[in-house]
Structures are given as structure tokens and as C-alpha cells.
Amino acid sequence: MRWPVTLTGPAVVLRPLRLRDRRVWDELRLRNRAWLERWEATSPTPRAPITFRQYVRDLDAQARAGSALPFVMEHEGEMVGQLTVASIYYGSLCSATIGYWISEHVAGRGITTRAVALAADHCWSGLGLHRIEINIRPENTASLRVVEKLGFREEGVRRRYLHIDGDWRDHRSFALTAEEVPGGLLARLPAAGTR
């Protein structure tokens, strides 16, 4: 797998997180702390925090090892969130899971939908993966709209799937295979600028 890679689509760019992003990333995370804490995975046992430098190095190492594609989401040149494709291996494993977060100030504009479509299309056509999965908390209506717009099929509930906000939380599971979208997901979406 070639890394680093930047993916450019209508109204969104997915690129690697860089060390020089620290100030912008820190400000974005701080501004969105309350917005994100209901949805983001936490550790059930306290762990020592890592530095931003180590975080970026860990993401880069995962990408180079072929186990993840960790991207920053940009919209109109502004960092607005992150998207990670996890469990990307070649050979026996041909599926991956997409997770993401987006800043509250741009939520609802279709940026996440386009980012997920761009990443999934890259996984199918660029990497030859077969299946993409997204897991969403049942009360996360904004993310449920993303999978609905993209036509992901619901596969069921994953009980106590991730530790979030102090407890193990259920998630609804959605998936698509390459055969279900032969033209890709971006082709299903209206022109950029429309929702």
C-alpha cells in the first residue's frame, strides 16, 4: 500500500495528519470537546496520554503497516475532522471499517458523506478491498443519515461494541460490498454544494 496518500473529491480532501497540524488540530479538538465526547471511544481503564507527536507517528506506522488509512478531512482548505479506515490487510482480509468525526460548525453540510464515499471508493477501486463497514450508536442521527444517503445496508446490532463516554455502548452495523456499488459511492451523490 502506498502511503502517504491524499484523496481529493468534490468538496472534500482526505490527507495524512502532519506534525505541523498540531496547533490547528488542538484548537479544533478543544472547540469540539463537548460535541464529540458522546460519540468517541474511551478507554475503560485509565491510560497515560500520548503526545501529539507520538499520535501522528502511531497513525503513520499503522498506515505503513497496512492496518489503517488515517486521514484528516479538509473542506475548502480548512481542517474539519478525521476519518480512519481500519483493518486494511492484503491477502486473507479484504474488508475494512470506517470511523470518523467532524467539527460541529460544518456538520450537516454533506462533508462527512462525501468523505466516506471518497474513502470507500478508494478502498474498492484503489486497494481492491471487498467490504466496507460502519458502526454507529443508535442515537447518532447525523451519522445514521450518512449511511442512509450512501445506501449502506443495515446488518444488525453489535451489543456493547465500544467503550464510549464511560460505558460499553451498542452500535448499529452497516455494510456495503464492491458488487453492490459497481460505479462507486461518489457517483451516487448529487453535485458538490447540494445536500
mmCIF file of C-alpha atoms in Angstrom:
data_model
loop_
_atom_site.group_PDB
_atom_site.id
_atom_site.type_symbol
_atom_site.label_atom_id
_atom_site.label_comp_id
_atom_site.label_asym_id
_atom_site.label_seq_id
_atom_site.Cartn_x
_atom_site.Cartn_y
_atom_site.Cartn_z
ATOM 1 C CA MET A 1 0.000 0.000 0.000
ATOM 2 C CA ARG A 2 1.315 3.413 -0.945
ATOM 3 C CA TRP A 3 1.498 5.856 1.966
ATOM 4 C CA PRO A 4 1.210 8.768 2.363
ATOM 5 C CA VAL A 5 -1.728 9.236 0.031
ATOM 6 C CA THR A 6 -4.064 12.193 -0.450
ATOM 7 C CA LEU A 7 -7.559 11.702 -1.860
ATOM 8 C CA THR A 8 -9.348 14.622 -3.477
ATOM 9 C CA GLY A 9 -13.054 14.602 -4.184
ATOM 10 C CA PRO A 10 -15.874 17.071 -4.605
ATOM 11 C CA ALA A 11 -15.914 19.432 -1.591
ATOM 12 C CA VAL A 12 -13.522 17.289 0.489
ATOM 13 C CA VAL A 13 -9.859 16.328 0.702
ATOM 14 C CA LEU A 14 -8.570 13.408 2.767
ATOM 15 C CA ARG A 15 -4.887 13.650 3.674
ATOM 16 C CA PRO A 16 -2.497 12.370 6.350
ATOM 17 C CA LEU A 17 -2.224 14.186 9.673
ATOM 18 C CA ARG A 18 1.114 16.008 9.875
ATOM 19 C CA LEU A 19 3.192 17.222 12.819
ATOM 20 C CA ARG A 20 2.726 20.814 11.630
ATOM 21 C CA ASP A 21 -1.068 20.365 12.069
ATOM 22 C CA ARG A 22 -0.744 20.367 15.852
ATOM 23 C CA ARG A 23 -1.988 23.898 16.604
ATOM 24 C CA VAL A 24 -4.993 23.651 14.252
ATOM 25 C CA TRP A 25 -5.823 20.090 15.371
ATOM 26 C CA ASP A 26 -5.581 21.028 19.072
ATOM 27 C CA GLU A 27 -7.846 24.050 18.563
ATOM 28 C CA LEU A 28 -10.380 22.020 16.570
ATOM 29 C CA ARG A 29 -10.482 19.245 19.183
ATOM 30 C CA LEU A 30 -10.804 21.733 22.058
ATOM 31 C CA ARG A 31 -13.624 23.626 20.308
ATOM 32 C CA ASN A 32 -15.478 20.351 19.692
ATOM 33 C CA ARG A 33 -14.842 18.570 23.002
ATOM 34 C CA ALA A 34 -18.470 18.659 24.200
ATOM 35 C CA TRP A 35 -19.785 17.898 20.700
ATOM 36 C CA LEU A 36 -17.612 14.772 20.330
ATOM 37 C CA GLU A 37 -17.437 13.238 23.805
ATOM 38 C CA ARG A 38 -20.800 11.453 23.403
ATOM 39 C CA TRP A 39 -19.527 9.588 20.337
ATOM 40 C CA GLU A 40 -15.817 8.919 20.717
ATOM 41 C CA ALA A 41 -14.261 5.743 22.059
ATOM 42 C CA THR A 42 -12.731 5.936 25.521
ATOM 43 C CA SER A 43 -10.598 3.543 27.500
ATOM 44 C CA PRO A 44 -12.311 1.560 30.274
ATOM 45 C CA THR A 45 -9.010 1.673 32.181
ATOM 46 C CA PRO A 46 -7.043 4.915 32.602
ATOM 47 C CA ARG A 47 -4.036 5.235 30.319
ATOM 48 C CA ALA A 48 -1.257 7.769 30.209
ATOM 49 C CA PRO A 49 -1.891 10.354 27.489
ATOM 50 C CA ILE A 50 0.420 10.356 24.485
ATOM 51 C CA THR A 51 1.913 13.414 22.858
ATOM 52 C CA PHE A 52 0.645 14.750 19.545
ATOM 53 C CA ARG A 53 3.995 13.768 18.013
ATOM 54 C CA GLN A 54 3.528 10.156 19.165
ATOM 55 C CA TYR A 55 -0.096 10.158 17.963
ATOM 56 C CA VAL A 56 0.982 11.217 14.462
ATOM 57 C CA ARG A 57 3.823 8.682 14.446
ATOM 58 C CA ASP A 58 1.459 5.888 15.584
ATOM 59 C CA LEU A 59 -1.040 6.741 12.826
ATOM 60 C CA ASP A 60 1.754 6.842 10.240
ATOM 61 C CA ALA A 61 3.134 3.485 11.438
ATOM 62 C CA GLN A 62 -0.341 1.901 11.174
ATOM 63 C CA ALA A 63 -0.683 3.238 7.631
ATOM 64 C CA ARG A 64 2.744 1.983 6.576
ATOM 65 C CA ALA A 65 1.957 -1.435 8.087
ATOM 66 C CA GLY A 66 -1.248 -1.621 6.058
ATOM 67 C CA SER A 67 -3.589 -1.770 9.063
ATOM 68 C CA ALA A 68 -5.173 1.683 8.703
ATOM 69 C CA LEU A 69 -5.620 4.722 6.495
ATOM 70 C CA PRO A 70 -5.797 7.653 8.940
ATOM 71 C CA PHE A 71 -6.941 10.840 7.223
ATOM 72 C CA VAL A 72 -7.641 14.442 8.130
ATOM 73 C CA MET A 73 -10.798 15.789 6.477
ATOM 74 C CA GLU A 74 -10.447 19.182 4.821
ATOM 75 C CA HIS A 75 -13.202 21.324 3.364
ATOM 76 C CA GLU A 76 -12.299 24.469 1.407
ATOM 77 C CA GLY A 77 -8.741 24.250 2.752
ATOM 78 C CA GLU A 78 -9.839 24.021 6.407
ATOM 79 C CA MET A 79 -9.266 21.012 8.659
ATOM 80 C CA VAL A 80 -12.760 19.926 9.779
ATOM 81 C CA GLY A 81 -12.342 16.388 11.126
ATOM 82 C CA GLN A 82 -10.768 12.967 10.764
ATOM 83 C CA LEU A 83 -11.649 9.723 9.011
ATOM 84 C CA THR A 84 -9.916 6.399 9.545
ATOM 85 C CA VAL A 85 -10.218 3.217 7.557
ATOM 86 C CA ALA A 86 -9.106 0.365 9.835
ATOM 87 C CA SER A 87 -8.024 -3.271 9.282
ATOM 88 C CA ILE A 88 -6.685 -2.940 5.777
ATOM 89 C CA TYR A 89 -4.594 -6.003 5.023
ATOM 90 C CA TYR A 90 -3.805 -7.759 1.806
ATOM 91 C CA GLY A 91 -4.263 -11.433 1.229
ATOM 92 C CA SER A 92 -6.803 -13.025 3.535
ATOM 93 C CA LEU A 93 -8.566 -9.885 4.859
ATOM 94 C CA CYS A 94 -10.469 -7.925 2.254
ATOM 95 C CA SER A 95 -12.707 -5.749 4.405
ATOM 96 C CA ALA A 96 -12.382 -2.598 6.461
ATOM 97 C CA THR A 97 -14.243 -0.408 8.927
ATOM 98 C CA ILE A 98 -14.622 3.356 8.546
ATOM 99 C CA GLY A 99 -14.835 5.658 11.549
ATOM 100 C CA TYR A 100 -14.892 9.455 11.590
ATOM 101 C CA TRP A 101 -15.586 12.670 13.456
ATOM 102 C CA ILE A 102 -16.412 16.128 12.114
ATOM 103 C CA SER A 103 -16.480 19.599 13.619
ATOM 104 C CA GLU A 104 -19.873 20.834 14.753
ATOM 105 C CA HIS A 105 -19.549 24.061 12.744
ATOM 106 C CA VAL A 106 -19.665 22.163 9.425
ATOM 107 C CA ALA A 107 -21.866 19.215 10.410
ATOM 108 C CA GLY A 108 -24.880 18.641 8.181
ATOM 109 C CA ARG A 109 -23.267 20.018 5.009
ATOM 110 C CA GLY A 110 -22.622 16.651 3.361
ATOM 111 C CA ILE A 111 -18.864 16.770 4.006
ATOM 112 C CA THR A 112 -18.829 13.533 6.004
ATOM 113 C CA THR A 113 -20.965 11.786 3.380
ATOM 114 C CA ARG A 114 -18.532 12.802 0.635
ATOM 115 C CA ALA A 115 -15.505 11.847 2.761
ATOM 116 C CA VAL A 116 -16.902 8.372 3.470
ATOM 117 C CA ALA A 117 -17.755 7.916 -0.227
ATOM 118 C CA LEU A 118 -14.273 9.042 -1.288
ATOM 119 C CA ALA A 119 -12.533 6.721 1.195
ATOM 120 C CA ALA A 120 -14.757 3.735 0.345
ATOM 121 C CA ASP A 121 -14.282 4.223 -3.392
ATOM 122 C CA HIS A 122 -10.502 4.334 -2.859
ATOM 123 C CA CYS A 123 -10.646 1.112 -0.843
ATOM 124 C CA TRP A 124 -12.663 -0.661 -3.526
ATOM 125 C CA SER A 125 -11.023 0.610 -6.697
ATOM 126 C CA GLY A 126 -7.569 1.597 -5.451
ATOM 127 C CA LEU A 127 -6.881 -1.163 -2.928
ATOM 128 C CA GLY A 128 -9.118 -3.968 -4.135
ATOM 129 C CA LEU A 129 -10.978 -4.369 -0.844
ATOM 130 C CA HIS A 130 -14.314 -6.145 -0.938
ATOM 131 C CA ARG A 131 -16.369 -4.924 2.041
ATOM 132 C CA ILE A 132 -16.716 -1.666 3.982
ATOM 133 C CA GLU A 133 -18.445 -1.498 7.372
ATOM 134 C CA ILE A 134 -19.557 1.447 9.519
ATOM 135 C CA ASN A 135 -20.770 1.076 13.120
ATOM 136 C CA ILE A 136 -22.932 3.819 14.631
ATOM 137 C CA ARG A 137 -24.506 4.407 18.024
ATOM 138 C CA PRO A 138 -28.307 4.128 17.649
ATOM 139 C CA GLU A 139 -28.873 7.686 18.907
ATOM 140 C CA ASN A 140 -26.383 9.287 16.490
ATOM 141 C CA THR A 141 -28.942 10.521 13.978
ATOM 142 C CA ALA A 142 -26.416 12.577 11.983
ATOM 143 C CA SER A 143 -24.236 9.529 11.246
ATOM 144 C CA LEU A 144 -27.305 7.419 10.527
ATOM 145 C CA ARG A 145 -28.163 9.957 7.798
ATOM 146 C CA VAL A 146 -24.685 9.451 6.276
ATOM 147 C CA VAL A 147 -25.133 5.695 5.804
ATOM 148 C CA GLU A 148 -28.705 6.209 4.618
ATOM 149 C CA LYS A 149 -27.617 8.706 1.919
ATOM 150 C CA LEU A 150 -24.903 6.317 0.752
ATOM 151 C CA GLY A 151 -27.156 3.257 0.708
ATOM 152 C CA PHE A 152 -25.327 1.180 3.302
ATOM 153 C CA ARG A 153 -27.338 -1.883 4.284
ATOM 154 C CA GLU A 154 -28.037 -2.498 7.963
ATOM 155 C CA GLU A 155 -26.713 -5.787 9.303
ATOM 156 C CA GLY A 156 -27.784 -5.692 12.939
ATOM 157 C CA VAL A 157 -26.715 -4.509 16.358
ATOM 158 C CA ARG A 158 -23.311 -5.026 17.932
ATOM 159 C CA ARG A 159 -24.005 -5.232 21.660
ATOM 160 C CA ARG A 160 -21.585 -3.348 23.915
ATOM 161 C CA TYR A 161 -19.336 -2.779 20.897
ATOM 162 C CA LEU A 162 -17.200 0.184 22.015
ATOM 163 C CA HIS A 163 -16.429 1.874 25.322
ATOM 164 C CA ILE A 164 -17.695 5.441 24.950
ATOM 165 C CA ASP A 165 -18.357 8.153 27.496
ATOM 166 C CA GLY A 166 -17.838 5.850 30.479
ATOM 167 C CA ASP A 167 -19.655 2.669 29.411
ATOM 168 C CA TRP A 168 -19.826 -0.064 26.771
ATOM 169 C CA ARG A 169 -22.240 1.107 24.062
ATOM 170 C CA ASP A 170 -24.318 -0.728 21.481
ATOM 171 C CA HIS A 171 -23.814 0.136 17.807
ATOM 172 C CA ARG A 172 -25.861 -0.466 14.688
ATOM 173 C CA SER A 173 -23.754 -2.095 11.979
ATOM 174 C CA PHE A 174 -23.961 -1.146 8.282
ATOM 175 C CA ALA A 175 -22.013 -2.502 5.307
ATOM 176 C CA LEU A 176 -21.589 -2.474 1.535
ATOM 177 C CA THR A 177 -19.598 -4.691 -0.775
ATOM 178 C CA ALA A 178 -17.909 -3.687 -4.016
ATOM 179 C CA GLU A 179 -20.520 -5.637 -6.027
ATOM 180 C CA GLU A 180 -23.321 -3.537 -4.557
ATOM 181 C CA VAL A 181 -21.846 -0.279 -5.890
ATOM 182 C CA PRO A 182 -20.070 -1.071 -9.172
ATOM 183 C CA GLY A 183 -19.842 2.632 -10.080
ATOM 184 C CA GLY A 184 -18.688 3.688 -6.624
ATOM 185 C CA LEU A 185 -20.375 5.774 -3.957
ATOM 186 C CA LEU A 186 -19.346 9.219 -5.232
ATOM 187 C CA ALA A 187 -21.328 8.545 -8.405
ATOM 188 C CA ARG A 188 -24.482 8.146 -6.262
ATOM 189 C CA LEU A 189 -24.199 11.630 -4.764
ATOM 190 C CA PRO A 190 -25.581 14.898 -6.108
ATOM 191 C CA ALA A 191 -23.126 17.565 -7.241
ATOM 192 C CA ALA A 192 -20.961 19.172 -4.562
ATOM 193 C CA GLY A 193 -22.669 22.021 -2.778
ATOM 194 C CA THR A 194 -26.005 20.226 -2.578
ATOM 195 C CA ARG A 195 -27.059 18.067 0.321
#
